């Protein structure tokens, strides 16, 4: 009878000790994406409806101040913000 009780107790002790093992400490290195190079477009800030040429494949969005935009962060995307009159007021990455 005592043998039947000893086996579950031993298994329970092993389970508890296993739960106390340190967690896996794998280090993940994340490489940040390239900058969008917003500085190259600062010359257009203040101009009304400027004609801006972007390299093929460049991620960008344009919107007016106060428009709803997604809050997803994309450091490689160029954002062009215009006021209600069509004047470029800000160029940022994100």
PDB file of C-alpha atoms in Angstrom:
ATOM      1  CA  UNK A   1       0.000   0.000   0.000  1.00  0.00           C
ATOM      2  CA  UNK A   2       2.805   2.388   0.855  1.00  0.00           C
ATOM      3  CA  UNK A   3       4.414   1.659  -2.501  1.00  0.00           C
ATOM      4  CA  UNK A   4       1.307   2.900  -4.342  1.00  0.00           C
ATOM      5  CA  UNK A   5       1.478   6.238  -2.511  1.00  0.00           C
ATOM      6  CA  UNK A   6       5.238   6.640  -2.956  1.00  0.00           C
ATOM      7  CA  UNK A   7       5.151   6.553  -6.775  1.00  0.00           C
ATOM      8  CA  UNK A   8       2.670   9.462  -7.248  1.00  0.00           C
ATOM      9  CA  UNK A   9       4.517  11.470  -4.601  1.00  0.00           C
ATOM     10  CA  UNK A  10       7.836  10.929  -6.391  1.00  0.00           C
ATOM     11  CA  UNK A  11       6.298  11.935  -9.739  1.00  0.00           C
ATOM     12  CA  UNK A  12       4.814  15.067  -8.167  1.00  0.00           C
ATOM     13  CA  UNK A  13       8.205  16.052  -6.751  1.00  0.00           C
ATOM     14  CA  UNK A  14       9.859  15.632 -10.165  1.00  0.00           C
ATOM     15  CA  UNK A  15       7.150  17.792 -11.776  1.00  0.00           C
ATOM     16  CA  UNK A  16       7.643  20.559  -9.224  1.00  0.00           C
ATOM     17  CA  UNK A  17      11.414  20.518  -9.654  1.00  0.00           C
ATOM     18  CA  UNK A  18      11.052  20.683 -13.442  1.00  0.00           C
ATOM     19  CA  UNK A  19       8.866  23.780 -13.112  1.00  0.00           C
ATOM     20  CA  UNK A  20      11.644  25.513 -11.168  1.00  0.00           C
ATOM     21  CA  UNK A  21      14.178  25.255 -14.003  1.00  0.00           C
ATOM     22  CA  UNK A  22      15.360  28.596 -15.421  1.00  0.00           C
ATOM     23  CA  UNK A  23      13.600  29.776 -18.552  1.00  0.00           C
ATOM     24  CA  UNK A  24      15.301  29.579 -21.934  1.00  0.00           C
ATOM     25  CA  UNK A  25      17.386  32.745 -22.282  1.00  0.00           C
ATOM     26  CA  UNK A  26      17.766  32.844 -26.067  1.00  0.00           C
ATOM     27  CA  UNK A  27      18.796  36.301 -27.250  1.00  0.00           C
ATOM     28  CA  UNK A  28      17.096  37.642 -30.367  1.00  0.00           C
ATOM     29  CA  UNK A  29      18.931  40.351 -32.304  1.00  0.00           C
ATOM     30  CA  UNK A  30      16.670  42.620 -34.345  1.00  0.00           C
ATOM     31  CA  UNK A  31      18.249  44.660 -37.104  1.00  0.00           C
ATOM     32  CA  UNK A  32      16.491  48.005 -37.468  1.00  0.00           C
ATOM     33  CA  UNK A  33      15.326  48.839 -40.976  1.00  0.00           C
ATOM     34  CA  UNK A  34      17.070  51.493 -42.998  1.00  0.00           C
ATOM     35  CA  UNK A  35      16.112  55.119 -42.441  1.00  0.00           C
ATOM     36  CA  UNK A  36      13.712  56.675 -44.964  1.00  0.00           C
ATOM     37  CA  UNK A  37      16.082  59.574 -45.757  1.00  0.00           C
ATOM     38  CA  UNK A  38      13.520  62.293 -44.957  1.00  0.00           C
ATOM     39  CA  UNK A  39      16.342  64.840 -44.883  1.00  0.00           C
ATOM     40  CA  UNK A  40      16.573  64.615 -48.678  1.00  0.00           C
ATOM     41  CA  UNK A  41      13.043  66.059 -48.975  1.00  0.00           C
ATOM     42  CA  UNK A  42      13.246  68.881 -46.408  1.00  0.00           C
ATOM     43  CA  UNK A  43      13.942  71.351 -49.224  1.00  0.00           C
ATOM     44  CA  UNK A  44      10.284  71.047 -50.277  1.00  0.00           C
ATOM     45  CA  UNK A  45       8.824  72.024 -46.877  1.00  0.00           C
ATOM     46  CA  UNK A  46       6.922  75.299 -47.176  1.00  0.00           C
ATOM     47  CA  UNK A  47       6.164  74.883 -50.882  1.00  0.00           C
ATOM     48  CA  UNK A  48       2.621  74.572 -52.165  1.00  0.00           C
ATOM     49  CA  UNK A  49       1.965  71.255 -53.956  1.00  0.00           C
ATOM     50  CA  UNK A  50       5.627  70.554 -54.765  1.00  0.00           C
ATOM     51  CA  UNK A  51       6.434  68.024 -57.489  1.00  0.00           C
ATOM     52  CA  UNK A  52       8.580  65.479 -55.647  1.00  0.00           C
ATOM     53  CA  UNK A  53      10.247  62.549 -57.412  1.00  0.00           C
ATOM     54  CA  UNK A  54      10.933  59.444 -55.343  1.00  0.00           C
ATOM     55  CA  UNK A  55      13.109  56.482 -56.290  1.00  0.00           C
ATOM     56  CA  UNK A  56      11.171  53.468 -57.546  1.00  0.00           C
ATOM     57  CA  UNK A  57      10.025  51.219 -54.717  1.00  0.00           C
ATOM     58  CA  UNK A  58      10.117  53.958 -52.062  1.00  0.00           C
ATOM     59  CA  UNK A  59       7.395  53.494 -49.474  1.00  0.00           C
ATOM     60  CA  UNK A  60       5.577  56.760 -48.808  1.00  0.00           C
ATOM     61  CA  UNK A  61       2.268  58.260 -47.761  1.00  0.00           C
ATOM     62  CA  UNK A  62       0.862  61.744 -47.985  1.00  0.00           C
ATOM     63  CA  UNK A  63      -1.906  63.231 -45.907  1.00  0.00           C
ATOM     64  CA  UNK A  64      -3.269  66.517 -44.635  1.00  0.00           C
ATOM     65  CA  UNK A  65      -2.776  67.735 -41.079  1.00  0.00           C
ATOM     66  CA  UNK A  66      -5.549  66.276 -38.945  1.00  0.00           C
ATOM     67  CA  UNK A  67      -6.405  63.406 -41.314  1.00  0.00           C
ATOM     68  CA  UNK A  68      -6.671  59.981 -39.692  1.00  0.00           C
ATOM     69  CA  UNK A  69      -3.603  57.845 -40.397  1.00  0.00           C
ATOM     70  CA  UNK A  70      -2.580  54.425 -39.183  1.00  0.00           C
ATOM     71  CA  UNK A  71      -0.230  54.353 -36.210  1.00  0.00           C
ATOM     72  CA  UNK A  72       1.930  51.523 -37.565  1.00  0.00           C
ATOM     73  CA  UNK A  73       5.601  52.419 -37.399  1.00  0.00           C
ATOM     74  CA  UNK A  74       7.557  51.845 -40.579  1.00  0.00           C
ATOM     75  CA  UNK A  75      10.944  53.590 -40.336  1.00  0.00           C
ATOM     76  CA  UNK A  76      11.554  53.012 -44.056  1.00  0.00           C
ATOM     77  CA  UNK A  77       8.400  54.945 -45.105  1.00  0.00           C
ATOM     78  CA  UNK A  78       8.510  58.658 -45.968  1.00  0.00           C
ATOM     79  CA  UNK A  79       5.546  60.690 -44.673  1.00  0.00           C
ATOM     80  CA  UNK A  80       4.559  63.920 -46.407  1.00  0.00           C
ATOM     81  CA  UNK A  81       2.196  66.079 -44.353  1.00  0.00           C
ATOM     82  CA  UNK A  82       0.336  68.943 -46.049  1.00  0.00           C
ATOM     83  CA  UNK A  83      -1.826  71.672 -44.531  1.00  0.00           C
ATOM     84  CA  UNK A  84      -5.361  72.391 -45.799  1.00  0.00           C
ATOM     85  CA  UNK A  85      -4.061  74.816 -48.409  1.00  0.00           C
ATOM     86  CA  UNK A  86      -1.778  72.188 -49.985  1.00  0.00           C
ATOM     87  CA  UNK A  87       1.485  73.488 -48.507  1.00  0.00           C
ATOM     88  CA  UNK A  88       3.972  70.802 -47.429  1.00  0.00           C
ATOM     89  CA  UNK A  89       4.494  71.317 -43.698  1.00  0.00           C
ATOM     90  CA  UNK A  90       6.461  68.248 -42.599  1.00  0.00           C
ATOM     91  CA  UNK A  91       8.494  65.338 -43.977  1.00  0.00           C
ATOM     92  CA  UNK A  92       9.191  62.498 -41.538  1.00  0.00           C
ATOM     93  CA  UNK A  93      10.014  58.803 -41.370  1.00  0.00           C
ATOM     94  CA  UNK A  94       7.498  56.353 -40.015  1.00  0.00           C
TER      95      UNK A  94
END
